Coordinates of C-alpha atoms in Angstrom, one line a residue:
X1 CA 15.5 17.5 1.7
X2 CA 16.8 19.5 4.8
X3 CA 14.7 22.6 3.4
X4 CA 11.7 23.4 5.2
X5 CA 8.3 22.5 3.7
X6 CA 6.3 25.1 1.8
X7 CA 3.5 26.5 3.8
X8 CA 0.4 26.1 1.5
X9 CA -1.1 29.3 2.8
X10 CA 1.8 31.4 1.5
X11 CA 2.9 29.2 -1.3
X12 CA 1.0 30.9 -4.2
X13 CA 1.9 29.1 -7.4
X14 CA 4.8 27.2 -6.0
X15 CA 4.8 23.5 -6.5
X16 CA 7.7 21.4 -5.1
X17 CA 8.3 17.7 -5.3
X18 CA 11.3 15.7 -4.7
X19 CA 11.0 12.7 -7.1
X20 CA 13.7 10.8 -5.1
X21 CA 11.8 11.2 -1.8
X22 CA 8.7 9.7 -3.4
X23 CA 10.8 6.9 -5.0
X24 CA 12.3 6.2 -1.5
X25 CA 8.9 5.9 0.2
X26 CA 7.8 3.6 -2.6
X27 CA 10.8 1.5 -2.1
X28 CA 10.3 1.1 1.5
X29 CA 6.7 0.2 1.1
X30 CA 7.8 -2.3 -1.5
X31 CA 10.6 -3.8 0.6
X32 CA 9.1 -3.6 4.2
X33 CA 5.4 -3.5 4.0
X34 CA 4.3 -5.7 1.1
X35 CA 6.0 -8.9 1.9
X36 CA 4.7 -8.6 5.6
X37 CA 1.2 -8.2 4.2
X38 CA 1.5 -11.0 1.8
X39 CA 3.0 -13.4 4.6
X40 CA -0.1 -12.4 6.7
X41 CA -2.4 -14.0 4.2
X42 CA -0.7 -17.3 5.0
X43 CA -0.8 -16.9 8.8
X44 CA -4.5 -16.6 9.1
X45 CA -5.5 -19.8 11.1
X46 CA -7.9 -22.2 9.7
X47 CA -10.2 -24.4 11.4
X48 CA -10.2 -28.2 10.6
X49 CA -13.6 -29.6 9.3
X50 CA -13.6 -32.2 12.0
X51 CA -12.9 -29.6 14.8
X52 CA -16.6 -29.0 15.7
X53 CA -17.4 -32.7 16.1
X54 CA -21.2 -33.5 15.7
X55 CA -22.5 -30.9 17.9
X56 CA -24.8 -28.7 15.9
X57 CA -24.2 -25.3 17.6
X58 CA -20.3 -26.0 17.4
X59 CA -20.8 -26.7 13.6
X60 CA -22.6 -23.4 13.4
X61 CA -19.7 -21.6 15.1
X62 CA -17.4 -23.4 12.7
X63 CA -19.3 -22.0 9.9
X64 CA -18.8 -18.7 11.2
X65 CA -15.1 -19.2 11.7
X66 CA -14.9 -20.1 8.2
X67 CA -16.6 -17.1 6.8
X68 CA -14.6 -15.0 9.2
X69 CA -11.4 -16.3 7.9
X70 CA -12.5 -15.9 4.2
X71 CA -13.4 -12.2 4.8
X72 CA -10.0 -11.7 6.6
X73 CA -8.0 -13.1 3.5
X74 CA -10.3 -10.9 1.3
X75 CA -9.6 -7.9 3.4
X76 CA -5.9 -8.6 3.2
X77 CA -6.1 -8.9 -0.6
X78 CA -7.7 -5.5 -0.8
X79 CA -5.2 -3.8 1.5
X80 CA -2.4 -5.6 -0.6
X81 CA -4.1 -4.0 -3.8
X82 CA -4.3 -0.5 -2.2
X83 CA -0.7 -0.6 -1.0
X84 CA 0.4 -1.5 -4.5
X85 CA -1.6 1.3 -5.9
X86 CA -0.2 3.9 -3.6
X87 CA 3.4 2.4 -4.7
X88 CA 2.5 2.8 -8.4
X89 CA 1.1 6.2 -7.7
X90 CA 4.3 7.4 -6.0
X91 CA 6.5 6.0 -8.7
X92 CA 4.4 7.6 -11.5
X93 CA 4.4 10.9 -9.9
X94 CA 8.0 10.8 -9.4
X95 CA 8.2 10.1 -13.1
X96 CA 6.0 12.8 -14.2
X97 CA 7.9 15.4 -12.1
X98 CA 11.3 14.3 -13.5
X99 CA 9.7 14.8 -17.0
X100 CA 8.3 18.3 -16.1
X101 CA 11.8 19.3 -14.6
X102 CA 13.5 18.1 -17.9
X103 CA 10.9 19.9 -20.1
X104 CA 11.3 23.1 -18.1
X105 CA 15.1 22.9 -18.2
X106 CA 15.0 22.4 -22.0
X107 CA 12.3 25.3 -22.5
X108 CA 13.7 28.2 -24.7
X109 CA 15.3 31.2 -22.8
X110 CA 16.4 28.9 -19.9
X111 CA 20.0 29.2 -19.0

């Protein structure tokens, strides 16, 4: 991985992919980011039903707080799904590149 990146303007038909690098990124996301996002879902504060008391304006704000909490949890779930998709895509791309390398190496006329 110490080689310079290919300049797309001059690469022509060259395609370069390091499957291990993709798997490293997927592993890091899985180990470091996913657990933090999952934990964040359970750290969103909640408002007790008794908190606003009988005051109608406070009850209205309490409803807003509850809806905001639900929206935050839904957003975190969406982010978790998207991060998992990225992880799955990285792993799939790494697998595809490995398979392509193996097929190319086994092609007739290759030594």
